[in-house]
Amino acid sequence: KLLASELAQPDGVRALPGTVLDEPLGIACGVGAVRLVRLQKAGGKPLSVEDFLRGTPLPPGTVIA
């Protein structure tokens, strides 16, 4: 579950939507990109993106659904 995000790049992103662009977890969108800030895995507690990435690495170039 996505609990918090912020606008990372309003335009100029050249990647398929859902592509991890950089750390800490910038994600390409149809237009621009968002940076994920706080996440929660199913059945888990809310985590900062840094804590989430310690247990679930998502290197740049990974495509998420």
Short mmCIF file of C-alpha atoms in Angstrom, two decimals:
data_model
loop_
_atom_site.label_atom_id
_atom_site.label_comp_id
_atom_site.label_asym_id
_atom_site.label_seq_id
_atom_site.Cartn_x
_atom_site.Cartn_y
_atom_site.Cartn_z
CA LYS A 1 0.00 0.00 0.00
CA LEU A 2 1.31 3.45 -0.89
CA LEU A 3 0.94 5.78 2.10
CA ALA A 4 2.85 8.87 0.92
CA SER A 5 4.50 10.11 -2.27
CA GLU A 6 5.72 13.37 -3.78
CA LEU A 7 6.26 14.77 -7.26
CA ALA A 8 9.83 13.95 -8.28
CA GLN A 9 10.04 15.22 -11.86
CA PRO A 10 7.16 17.04 -13.51
CA ASP A 11 8.33 16.16 -17.05
CA GLY A 12 11.27 14.99 -19.14
CA VAL A 13 11.19 11.35 -17.97
CA ARG A 14 12.02 8.88 -20.72
CA ALA A 15 11.02 5.51 -19.29
CA LEU A 16 8.02 3.21 -19.31
CA PRO A 17 5.50 3.93 -16.55
CA GLY A 18 6.33 1.84 -13.48
CA THR A 19 10.09 1.87 -14.09
CA VAL A 20 12.28 2.51 -11.04
CA LEU A 21 14.41 5.51 -11.99
CA ASP A 22 16.69 6.12 -9.04
CA GLU A 23 17.03 5.82 -5.32
CA PRO A 24 15.27 6.38 -3.00
CA LEU A 25 12.54 5.00 -5.23
CA GLY A 26 11.63 7.42 -7.99
CA ILE A 27 9.03 5.80 -10.28
CA ALA A 28 8.26 6.84 -13.88
CA CYS A 29 4.63 7.76 -14.60
CA GLY A 30 2.76 8.44 -17.84
CA VAL A 31 3.97 12.04 -17.51
CA GLY A 32 6.87 12.77 -15.15
CA ALA A 33 7.74 10.75 -12.05
CA VAL A 34 6.83 10.35 -8.40
CA ARG A 35 9.04 9.55 -5.43
CA LEU A 36 7.61 7.06 -2.97
CA VAL A 37 7.99 8.19 0.65
CA ARG A 38 6.09 5.73 2.86
CA LEU A 39 4.89 2.19 2.05
CA GLN A 40 3.19 -0.74 3.75
CA LYS A 41 3.43 -4.39 2.70
CA ALA A 42 0.31 -6.55 3.12
CA GLY A 43 0.04 -7.47 6.79
CA GLY A 44 3.07 -5.36 7.68
CA LYS A 45 3.65 -2.07 9.44
CA PRO A 46 4.12 1.27 7.65
CA LEU A 47 7.74 1.84 6.59
CA SER A 48 9.81 4.69 5.25
CA VAL A 49 11.06 4.01 1.73
CA GLU A 50 14.59 3.56 3.10
CA ASP A 51 13.44 0.84 5.51
CA PHE A 52 11.32 -0.78 2.79
CA LEU A 53 14.30 -0.93 0.41
CA ARG A 54 16.51 -2.60 3.04
CA GLY A 55 14.25 -5.66 2.86
CA THR A 56 13.06 -5.33 -0.74
CA PRO A 57 15.76 -3.95 -3.05
CA LEU A 58 14.41 -2.39 -6.27
CA PRO A 59 17.38 -1.28 -8.39
CA PRO A 60 16.99 1.35 -11.14
CA GLY A 61 15.54 -0.19 -14.29
CA THR A 62 13.21 -2.55 -12.41
CA VAL A 63 9.64 -2.34 -13.73
CA ILE A 64 6.90 -2.66 -11.11
CA ALA A 65 3.18 -3.10 -11.80
#
